[in-house]
XYZ file of C-alpha atoms in Angstrom:
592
model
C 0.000 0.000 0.000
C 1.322 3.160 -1.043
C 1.795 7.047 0.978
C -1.700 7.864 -1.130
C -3.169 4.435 -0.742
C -3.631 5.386 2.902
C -4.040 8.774 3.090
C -7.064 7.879 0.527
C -10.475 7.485 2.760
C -13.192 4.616 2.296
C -15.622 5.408 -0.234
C -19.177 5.347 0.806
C -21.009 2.084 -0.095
C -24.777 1.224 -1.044
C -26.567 2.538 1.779
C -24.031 4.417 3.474
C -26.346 7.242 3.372
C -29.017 5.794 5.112
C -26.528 4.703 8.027
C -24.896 7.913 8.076
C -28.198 9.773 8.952
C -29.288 7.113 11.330
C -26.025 7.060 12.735
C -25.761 10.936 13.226
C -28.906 11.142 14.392
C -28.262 8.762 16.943
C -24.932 10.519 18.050
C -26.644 13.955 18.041
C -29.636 12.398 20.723
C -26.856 10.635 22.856
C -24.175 13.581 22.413
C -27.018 15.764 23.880
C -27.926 13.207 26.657
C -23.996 13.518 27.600
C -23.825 16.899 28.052
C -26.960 17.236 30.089
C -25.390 14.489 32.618
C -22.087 16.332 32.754
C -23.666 19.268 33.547
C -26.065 17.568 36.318
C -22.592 16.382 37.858
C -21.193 20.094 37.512
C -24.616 20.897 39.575
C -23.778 18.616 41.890
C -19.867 19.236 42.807
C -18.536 21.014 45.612
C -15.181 22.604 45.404
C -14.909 22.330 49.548
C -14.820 18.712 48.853
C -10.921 19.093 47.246
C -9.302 16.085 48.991
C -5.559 15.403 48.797
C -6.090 13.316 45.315
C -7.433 17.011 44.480
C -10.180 17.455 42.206
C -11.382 14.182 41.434
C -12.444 13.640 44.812
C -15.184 16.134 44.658
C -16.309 16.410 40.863
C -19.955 14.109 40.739
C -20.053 10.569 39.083
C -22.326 11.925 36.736
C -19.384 13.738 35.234
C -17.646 10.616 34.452
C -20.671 9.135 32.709
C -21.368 11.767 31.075
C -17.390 11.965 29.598
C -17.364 8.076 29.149
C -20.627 8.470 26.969
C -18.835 10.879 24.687
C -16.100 8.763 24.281
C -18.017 5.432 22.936
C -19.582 7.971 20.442
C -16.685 9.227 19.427
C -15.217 5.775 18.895
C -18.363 4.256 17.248
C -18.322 6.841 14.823
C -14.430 6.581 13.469
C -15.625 2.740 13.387
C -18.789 2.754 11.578
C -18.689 5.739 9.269
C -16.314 6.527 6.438
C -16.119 10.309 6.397
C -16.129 12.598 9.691
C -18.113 15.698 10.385
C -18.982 18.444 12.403
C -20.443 16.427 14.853
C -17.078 14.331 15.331
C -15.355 17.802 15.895
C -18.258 18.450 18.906
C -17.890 15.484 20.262
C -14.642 16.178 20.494
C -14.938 19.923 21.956
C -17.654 18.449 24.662
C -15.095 15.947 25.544
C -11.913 18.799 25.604
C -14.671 21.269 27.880
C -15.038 18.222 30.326
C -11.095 17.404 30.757
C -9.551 20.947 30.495
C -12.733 23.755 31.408
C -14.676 21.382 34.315
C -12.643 23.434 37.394
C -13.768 26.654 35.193
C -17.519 25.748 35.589
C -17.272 24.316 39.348
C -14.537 26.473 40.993
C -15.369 29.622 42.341
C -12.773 31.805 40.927
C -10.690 30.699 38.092
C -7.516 28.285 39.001
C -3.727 28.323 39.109
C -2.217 31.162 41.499
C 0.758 32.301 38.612
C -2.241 32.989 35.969
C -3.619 35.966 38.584
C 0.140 36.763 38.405
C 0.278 36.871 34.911
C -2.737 39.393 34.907
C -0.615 41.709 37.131
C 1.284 42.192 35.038
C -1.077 42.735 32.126
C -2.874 45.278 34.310
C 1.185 47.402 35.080
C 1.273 47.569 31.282
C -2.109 49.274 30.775
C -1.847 52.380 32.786
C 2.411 52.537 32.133
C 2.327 51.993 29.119
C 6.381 50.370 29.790
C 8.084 47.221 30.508
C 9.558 46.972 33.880
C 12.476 44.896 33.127
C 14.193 45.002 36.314
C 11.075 43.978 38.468
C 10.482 40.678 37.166
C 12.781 38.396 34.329
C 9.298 37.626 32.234
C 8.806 41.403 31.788
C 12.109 40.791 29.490
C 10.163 38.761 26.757
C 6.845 40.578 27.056
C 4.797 39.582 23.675
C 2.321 37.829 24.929
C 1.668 40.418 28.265
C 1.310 43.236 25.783
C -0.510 41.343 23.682
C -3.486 40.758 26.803
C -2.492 44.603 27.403
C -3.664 45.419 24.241
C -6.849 43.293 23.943
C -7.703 44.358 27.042
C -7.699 47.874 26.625
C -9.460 48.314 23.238
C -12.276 46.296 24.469
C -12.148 47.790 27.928
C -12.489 44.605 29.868
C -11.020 43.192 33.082
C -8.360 40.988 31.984
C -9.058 38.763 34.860
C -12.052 37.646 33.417
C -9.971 35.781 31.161
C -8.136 33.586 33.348
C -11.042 31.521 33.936
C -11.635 29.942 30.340
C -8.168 30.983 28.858
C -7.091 27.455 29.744
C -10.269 25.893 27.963
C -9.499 28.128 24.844
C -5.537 27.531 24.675
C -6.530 23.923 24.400
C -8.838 23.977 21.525
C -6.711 26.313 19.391
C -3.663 23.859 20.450
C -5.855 21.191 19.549
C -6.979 23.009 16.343
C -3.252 23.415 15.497
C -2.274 19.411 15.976
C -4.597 18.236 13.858
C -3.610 19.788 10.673
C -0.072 19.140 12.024
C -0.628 15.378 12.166
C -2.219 15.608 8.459
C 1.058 17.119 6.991
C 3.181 14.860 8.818
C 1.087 12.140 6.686
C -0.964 10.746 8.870
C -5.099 9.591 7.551
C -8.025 11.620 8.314
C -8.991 9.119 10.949
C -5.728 8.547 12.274
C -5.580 12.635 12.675
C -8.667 12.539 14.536
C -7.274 9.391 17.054
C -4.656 11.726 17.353
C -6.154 14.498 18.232
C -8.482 12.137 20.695
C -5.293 11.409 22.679
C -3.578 14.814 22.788
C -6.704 16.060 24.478
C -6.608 13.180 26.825
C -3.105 13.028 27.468
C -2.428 16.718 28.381
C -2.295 16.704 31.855
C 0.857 18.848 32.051
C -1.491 21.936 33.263
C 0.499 24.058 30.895
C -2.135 26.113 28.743
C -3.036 28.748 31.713
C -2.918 31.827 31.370
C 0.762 32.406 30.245
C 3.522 33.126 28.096
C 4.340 29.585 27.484
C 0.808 28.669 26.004
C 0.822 31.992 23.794
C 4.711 30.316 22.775
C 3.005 26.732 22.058
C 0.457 28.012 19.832
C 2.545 30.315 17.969
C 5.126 27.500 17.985
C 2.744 24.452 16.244
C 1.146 27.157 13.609
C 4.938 27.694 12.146
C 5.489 24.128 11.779
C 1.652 23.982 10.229
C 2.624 26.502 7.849
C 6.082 25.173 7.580
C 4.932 21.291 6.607
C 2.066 22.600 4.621
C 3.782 25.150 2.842
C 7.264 25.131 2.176
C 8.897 22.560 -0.812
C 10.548 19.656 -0.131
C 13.273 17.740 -1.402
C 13.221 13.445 -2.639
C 14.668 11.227 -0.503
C 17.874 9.891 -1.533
C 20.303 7.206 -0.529
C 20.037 6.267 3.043
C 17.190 8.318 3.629
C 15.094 6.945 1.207
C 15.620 3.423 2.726
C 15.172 4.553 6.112
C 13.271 6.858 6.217
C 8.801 7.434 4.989
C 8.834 10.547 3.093
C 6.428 13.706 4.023
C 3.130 13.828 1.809
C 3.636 15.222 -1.327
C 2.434 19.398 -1.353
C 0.545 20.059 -5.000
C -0.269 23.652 -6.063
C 2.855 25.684 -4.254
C 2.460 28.135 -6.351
C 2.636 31.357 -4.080
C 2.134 29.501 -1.018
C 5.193 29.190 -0.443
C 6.692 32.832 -0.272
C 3.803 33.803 2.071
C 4.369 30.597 3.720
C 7.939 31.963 4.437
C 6.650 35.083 5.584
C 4.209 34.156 7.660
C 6.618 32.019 9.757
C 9.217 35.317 9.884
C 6.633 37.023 11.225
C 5.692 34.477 13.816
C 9.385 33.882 14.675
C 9.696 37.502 15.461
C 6.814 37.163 17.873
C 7.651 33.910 19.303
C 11.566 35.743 20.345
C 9.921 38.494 22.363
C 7.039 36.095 24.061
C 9.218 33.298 25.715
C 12.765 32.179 26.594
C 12.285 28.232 25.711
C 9.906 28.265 22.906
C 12.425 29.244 20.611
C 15.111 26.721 21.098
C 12.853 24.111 21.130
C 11.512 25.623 17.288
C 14.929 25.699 16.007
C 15.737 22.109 17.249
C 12.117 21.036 15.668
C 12.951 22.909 12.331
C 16.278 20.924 12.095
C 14.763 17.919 12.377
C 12.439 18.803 9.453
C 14.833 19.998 7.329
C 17.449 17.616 7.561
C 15.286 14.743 7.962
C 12.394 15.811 6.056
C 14.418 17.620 3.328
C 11.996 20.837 4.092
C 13.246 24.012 2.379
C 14.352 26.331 2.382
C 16.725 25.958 5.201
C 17.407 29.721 6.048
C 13.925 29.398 7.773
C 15.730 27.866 10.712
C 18.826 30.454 10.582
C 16.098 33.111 10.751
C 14.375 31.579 14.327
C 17.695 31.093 15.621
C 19.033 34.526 14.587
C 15.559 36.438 15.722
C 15.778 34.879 19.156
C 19.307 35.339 19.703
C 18.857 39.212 18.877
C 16.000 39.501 21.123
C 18.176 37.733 24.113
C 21.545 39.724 22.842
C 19.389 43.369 23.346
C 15.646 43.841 24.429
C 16.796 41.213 27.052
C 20.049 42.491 28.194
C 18.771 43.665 31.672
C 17.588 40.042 32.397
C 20.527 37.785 31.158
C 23.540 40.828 32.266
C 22.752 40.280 36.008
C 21.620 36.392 35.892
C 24.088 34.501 33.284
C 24.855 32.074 35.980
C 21.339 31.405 35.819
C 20.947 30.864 32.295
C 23.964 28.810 31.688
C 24.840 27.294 34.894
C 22.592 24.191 34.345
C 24.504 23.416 30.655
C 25.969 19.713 30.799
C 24.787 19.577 34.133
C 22.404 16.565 33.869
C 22.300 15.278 37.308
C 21.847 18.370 38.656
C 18.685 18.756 36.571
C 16.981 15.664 36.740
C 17.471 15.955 40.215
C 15.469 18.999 40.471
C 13.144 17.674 37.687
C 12.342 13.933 38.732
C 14.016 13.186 42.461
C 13.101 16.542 44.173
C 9.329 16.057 42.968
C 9.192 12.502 43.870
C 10.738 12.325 46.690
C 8.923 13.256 49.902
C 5.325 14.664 50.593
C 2.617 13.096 51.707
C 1.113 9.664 50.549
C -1.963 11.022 48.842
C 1.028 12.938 46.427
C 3.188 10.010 45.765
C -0.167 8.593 44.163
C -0.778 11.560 42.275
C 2.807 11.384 40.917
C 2.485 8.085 40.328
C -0.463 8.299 37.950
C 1.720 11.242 36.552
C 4.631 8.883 35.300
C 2.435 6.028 34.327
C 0.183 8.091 32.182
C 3.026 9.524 30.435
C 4.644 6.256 29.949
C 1.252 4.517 28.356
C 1.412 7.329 26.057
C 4.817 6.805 24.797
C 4.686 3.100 25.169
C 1.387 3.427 22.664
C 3.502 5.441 20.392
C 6.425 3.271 20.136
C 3.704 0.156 19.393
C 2.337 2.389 16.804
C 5.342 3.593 15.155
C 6.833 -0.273 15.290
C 3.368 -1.160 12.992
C 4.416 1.577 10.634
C 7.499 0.180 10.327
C 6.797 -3.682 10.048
C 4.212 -2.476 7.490
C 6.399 -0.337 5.591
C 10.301 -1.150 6.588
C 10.956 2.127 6.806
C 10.824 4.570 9.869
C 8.509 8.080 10.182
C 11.823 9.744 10.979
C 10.718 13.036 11.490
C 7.663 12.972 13.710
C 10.359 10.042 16.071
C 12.434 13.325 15.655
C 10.276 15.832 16.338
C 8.718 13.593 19.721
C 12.794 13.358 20.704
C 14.651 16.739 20.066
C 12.818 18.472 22.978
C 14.784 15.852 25.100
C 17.927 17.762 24.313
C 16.656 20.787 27.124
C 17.476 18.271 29.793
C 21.127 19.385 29.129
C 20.701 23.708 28.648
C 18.301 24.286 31.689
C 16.355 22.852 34.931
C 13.959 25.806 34.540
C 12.901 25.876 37.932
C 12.315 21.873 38.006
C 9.814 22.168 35.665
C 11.962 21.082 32.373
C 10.847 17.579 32.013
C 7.234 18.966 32.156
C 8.041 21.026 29.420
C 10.209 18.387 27.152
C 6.644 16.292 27.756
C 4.373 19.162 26.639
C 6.684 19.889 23.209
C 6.809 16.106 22.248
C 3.092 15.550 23.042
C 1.718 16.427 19.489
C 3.866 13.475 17.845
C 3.601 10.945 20.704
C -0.173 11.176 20.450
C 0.407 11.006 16.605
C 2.678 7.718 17.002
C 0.197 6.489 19.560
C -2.797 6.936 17.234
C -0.904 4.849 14.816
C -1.177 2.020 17.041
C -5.193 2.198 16.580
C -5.078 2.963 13.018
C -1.834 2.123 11.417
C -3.105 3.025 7.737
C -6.840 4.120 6.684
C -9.225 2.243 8.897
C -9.870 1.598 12.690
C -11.322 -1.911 13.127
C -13.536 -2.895 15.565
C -10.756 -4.524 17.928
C -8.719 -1.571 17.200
C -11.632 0.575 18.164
C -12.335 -1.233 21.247
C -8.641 -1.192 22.576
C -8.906 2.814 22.227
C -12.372 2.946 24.105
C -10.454 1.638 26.903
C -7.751 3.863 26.625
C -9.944 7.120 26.575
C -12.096 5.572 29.249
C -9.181 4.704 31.612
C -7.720 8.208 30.367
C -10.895 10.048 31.613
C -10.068 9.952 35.917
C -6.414 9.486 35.087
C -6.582 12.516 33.741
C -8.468 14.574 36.274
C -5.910 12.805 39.346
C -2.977 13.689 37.069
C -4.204 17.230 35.657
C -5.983 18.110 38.936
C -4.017 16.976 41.660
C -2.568 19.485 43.496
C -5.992 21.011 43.683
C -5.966 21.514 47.228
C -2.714 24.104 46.781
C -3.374 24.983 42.869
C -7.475 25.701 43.126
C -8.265 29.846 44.173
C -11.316 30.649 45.734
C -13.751 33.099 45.666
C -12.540 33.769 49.611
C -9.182 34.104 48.397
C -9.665 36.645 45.760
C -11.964 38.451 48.659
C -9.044 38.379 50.957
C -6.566 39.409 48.732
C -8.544 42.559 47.923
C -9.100 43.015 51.594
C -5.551 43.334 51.850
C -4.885 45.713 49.285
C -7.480 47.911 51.437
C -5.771 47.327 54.677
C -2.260 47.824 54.220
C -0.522 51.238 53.007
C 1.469 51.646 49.829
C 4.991 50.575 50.792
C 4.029 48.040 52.939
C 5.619 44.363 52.743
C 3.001 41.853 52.153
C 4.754 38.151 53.259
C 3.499 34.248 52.122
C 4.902 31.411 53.581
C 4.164 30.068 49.697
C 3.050 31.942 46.575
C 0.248 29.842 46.389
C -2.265 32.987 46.073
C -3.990 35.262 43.987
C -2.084 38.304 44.633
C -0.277 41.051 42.692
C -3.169 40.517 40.059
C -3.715 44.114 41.455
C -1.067 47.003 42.712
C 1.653 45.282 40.998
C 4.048 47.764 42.018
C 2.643 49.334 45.199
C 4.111 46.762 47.613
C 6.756 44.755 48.651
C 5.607 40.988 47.860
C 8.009 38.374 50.313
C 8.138 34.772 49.437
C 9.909 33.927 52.715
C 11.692 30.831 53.780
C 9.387 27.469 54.644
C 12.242 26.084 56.602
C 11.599 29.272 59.207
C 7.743 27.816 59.859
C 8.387 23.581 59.273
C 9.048 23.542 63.514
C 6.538 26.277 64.289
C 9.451 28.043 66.321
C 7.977 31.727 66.962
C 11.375 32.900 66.993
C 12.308 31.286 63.790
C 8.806 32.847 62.604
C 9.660 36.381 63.968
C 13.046 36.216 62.097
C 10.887 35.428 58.819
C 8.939 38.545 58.588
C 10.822 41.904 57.568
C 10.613 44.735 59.756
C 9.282 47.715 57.315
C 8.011 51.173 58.998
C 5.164 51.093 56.423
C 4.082 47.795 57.817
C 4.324 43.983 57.200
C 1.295 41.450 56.654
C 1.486 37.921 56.408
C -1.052 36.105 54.509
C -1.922 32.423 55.270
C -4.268 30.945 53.058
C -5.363 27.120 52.792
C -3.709 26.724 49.387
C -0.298 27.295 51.451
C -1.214 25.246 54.242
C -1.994 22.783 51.858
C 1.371 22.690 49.905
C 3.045 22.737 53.421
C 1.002 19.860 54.168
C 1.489 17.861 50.878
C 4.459 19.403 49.117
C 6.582 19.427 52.561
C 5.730 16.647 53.595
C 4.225 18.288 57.358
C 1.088 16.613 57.926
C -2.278 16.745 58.387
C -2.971 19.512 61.076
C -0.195 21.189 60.757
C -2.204 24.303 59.294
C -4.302 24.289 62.165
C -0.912 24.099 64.826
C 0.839 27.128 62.519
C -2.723 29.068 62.726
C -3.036 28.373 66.357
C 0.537 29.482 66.751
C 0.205 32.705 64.973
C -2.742 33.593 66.623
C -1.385 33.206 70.394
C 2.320 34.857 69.136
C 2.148 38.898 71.124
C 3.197 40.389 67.796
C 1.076 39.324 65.364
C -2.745 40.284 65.143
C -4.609 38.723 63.389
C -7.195 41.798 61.244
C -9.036 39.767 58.777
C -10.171 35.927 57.955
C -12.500 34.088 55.980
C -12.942 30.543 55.377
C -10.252 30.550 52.846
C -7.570 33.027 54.403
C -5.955 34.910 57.453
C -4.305 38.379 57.516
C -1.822 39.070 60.108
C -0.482 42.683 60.571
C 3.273 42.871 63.024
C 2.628 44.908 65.437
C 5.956 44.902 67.149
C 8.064 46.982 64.351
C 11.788 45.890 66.345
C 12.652 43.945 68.280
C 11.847 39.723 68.419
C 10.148 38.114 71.143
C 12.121 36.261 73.583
């Protein structure tokens, strides 16, 4: 069977017609009957109920019913009929609002304490109308924060009213982006589709908030759309043409492909000035293609590397000239990182968190185990490997040597090698132009299993991750409370604040190891004297994380709360069922 053999769909047989209707129909009655029971188990969740497996311990069965139902419609459909619709791309949208915009329907306030961050920041640009580069490194690559600063103020809304669906929205236009991605990298309509099934399923990385990196991921698949959809290619030859399945063939280039080249220039330019990794990660993606993939032209990946280099070299300068030891010092160091990556995550915390990790690492290895069975059919049907998407699913690997970012680099290499895992993984279902009935069965139970493994993997850390609607009231509280100048002190950042009065306070992250013993004096030490005034806010996100994270214990909260509120130089002037402000009232001096 040839490249066009399988990209070529079934053609509809006697009858089809009759089975299509009967078969949408059905879809459209059930699909309807799916929804309604998610939302009944939306009606019936309570955020308070948050246990330490985090969100999955409150959400209603219902939900699950309701997403399971979805999913054997879904799957019954890529079985029985030969051509999708519109109604396979809702299905698919129902099932992406269930997995990645349930905590914005049942939360109280939207999720994820950095995203209110983020919208600081959004809201210093607006009235400034200037970067303040040497207040915070991400201020240094600001595209996507004046991009929000923008938006926000031609339509004159609150830009916090985004951070509630932006994660639901990244993830269809991500989602939107992988599936013409998995087209030109030649996989079937139906395998595309799997694909896409999987990726949905499978992102549990918790990486499309409200953020520069999900702005970088979206502009970062749309130039390798344009790129593999656009831009000539050279044969195979020699060893590559034994070893290697070519890319689909592109027909009528004429045009396309000098706007093709533009377009990505343009997008290049943006993706330098919106984040620090998303770039590398392009160029080592681009190589792959070209020298692989025999993509031209190959200045395109001269141009990404040369754009992002210029932005680091000068609109960056006041970042990188007072923290090179931060950029470089992890290069070569690959214990180091790991360590901070894998062993510093794993190790530790309470029991409730090893499980969560747990289902972390296992769900990630399914996926890439299904994508090494699925590449392996290719190549026992073929004898010849897809080298570039097993490139393109490997190169992001290579940040493991340049950078721990903050422990978080092995989330990231996970999130950049998604797209082509789930595409290699969907190849296991549907290895050329059909999914059988066994084939289609095996998947059910991988999207059913997928469906709580996903909400304990995604959702977690819910108890320390979730905001609430107390939170946000006691943050704003604060910002009443305390005068300009003041130092406002968290035992954890795990908090809505600086969403507001980015620059009219001084925010203090201060040491956990000064509250693990509850020592007052080691407490007293902790906050910083300031004639303006310090607060300390506790909230139950950071009790939770000292809880979980640290590895303290249940009631320890309640024994630091207790603490604080007997200590003679603390008082405590606000709480709510979510949070406590404390105001020092002794300005010198520590108790004896």
């Amino acid at each position: 069977m040839t490249a066009v053999d399988e990209r070529r769909e079934r053609a509809p047989g006697p009858g089809s017609a009759d089975r299509r209707s009967l078969v949408d129909g059905a879809t459209i009655v059930l699909g309807a009957a799916a929804v309604g029971l998610v939302a009944l188990g939306w009606s019936g969740t309570d955020e308070t109920r948050v246990s330490d497996l985090g969100l999955i311990s409150a959400l209603s069965p219902w939900v699950f019913v309701g997403s399971a139902l979805l999913v054997l419609l879904a799957v019954a459909r890529l079985v029985l009929l030969p051509r999708l619709s519109f109604i396979d791309a809702a299905l698919l949208g129902a099932q992406v609002l269930v997995l990645h915009g349930t905590p914005a329907v049942v939360e109280s306030a939207a999720r994820f304490p950095v995203a209110w961050l983020h919208a600081g920041f959004v809201n210093e640009l607006i009235p400034a109308g200037q970067l303040l580069t040497n207040v915070d490194a991400r201020f240094n690559w600001p595209g996507f924060f004046t991009t929000m600063a923008v938006v926000a103020d031609a339509t004159g809304t609150d830009v916090v009213s985004y951070l509630r669906w932006a994660p639901l929205v990244a993830e269809l236009l991500i989602i939107a982006l992988v599936y013409p991605l998995t087209r030109a990298l030649g996989a079937s309509s139906r395998t595309a589709a799997v694909a896409v099934w999987l990726y949905a399923t499978f992102d549990w990385v918790g990486q499309t908030y409200f953020a520069p990196q999900t702005y970088g991921v979206i502009l970062q698949l749309a130039f390798l759309v344009i790129a593999l959809r656009t831009q000539p290619r050279d044969a195979l030859t020699g060893r590559r043409a034994r070893w290697f399945t070519p890319l689909p063939t592109i027909v009528h280039l004429e045009g396309r492909a000098w706007w093709g080249f533009l377009l990505m220039t343009g997008l290049a330019a943006a993706l330098a000035g919106t984040h620090q990794l998303s770039p590398i990660v392009l160029v080592l993606q681009l190589m792959a293609i070209v020298v692989i993939g025999r993509v031209r032209p190959r200045e395109v990946v001269w141009v990404v590397a040369l754009l992002a280099a210029a932005w680091l070299t000068f609109a960056a300068k006041p970042y990188w000239s007072g923290h090179l030891e931060t950029i470089i010092g992890d290069i070569g160091n690959l214990d180091g990182v790991l360590q901070s990556a894998v062993s510093d995550r794993v190790g530790g915390g309470s029991a409730a968190r090893q499980v969560v990790l747990m289902v972390r690492f296992a769900f990630a290895g399914a996926l890439g185990g299904l994508a090494l069975l699925g590449l392996f059919r290719r190549w026992r049907d073929r004898r010849r490997v897809d080298g570039v998407v097993v490139a393109l699913a490997a190169v992001p690997i290579a940040l493991v040597a340049m950078q721990s970012y903050g422990g978080e680099i092995v989330l990231r290499v996970f999130l950049n090698s998604l797209p082509f895992l789930a595409l290699g993984a969907a190849w296991a279902f549907v290895p050329r132009r059909v999914l059988g009935r066994w084939a289609g069965a095996a998947l059910a139970v991988v999207l059913l299993v997928g469906i709580p493994a996903h909400i304990v993997a995604h959702y977690g850390n819910e108890r320390f991750e979730q905001v609430t609607a107390g939170d946000v009231a006691a943050v704003r509280e604060l910002y009443d409370l305390a005068p300009a100048g003041a130092s406002i002190v968290v035992v954890t950042p795990t908090m809505p604040w600086r969403f507001e009065n980015y620059s009219d306070f001084d925010y203090v992250v201060t040491k956990v190891d000064a509250f693990v013993d509850l020592d007052p004096v080691s407490i007293r030490a902790a906050l910083p004297e300031n004639s303006d005034g310090t607060y300390l806010f506790v909230n139950n996100a950071q009790l939770a994380q000292l809880e979980l994270v640290n590895g303290l214990g249940d009631g320890y909260g309640d024994q630091l709360l207790d603490l604080l509120d007997g200590v003679p130089w603390l008082t405590r002037v606000y709480s709510n069922d979510s949070a406590v402000i404390y105001r020092l009232t002794e300005p010198t001096g520590t108790e004896e």
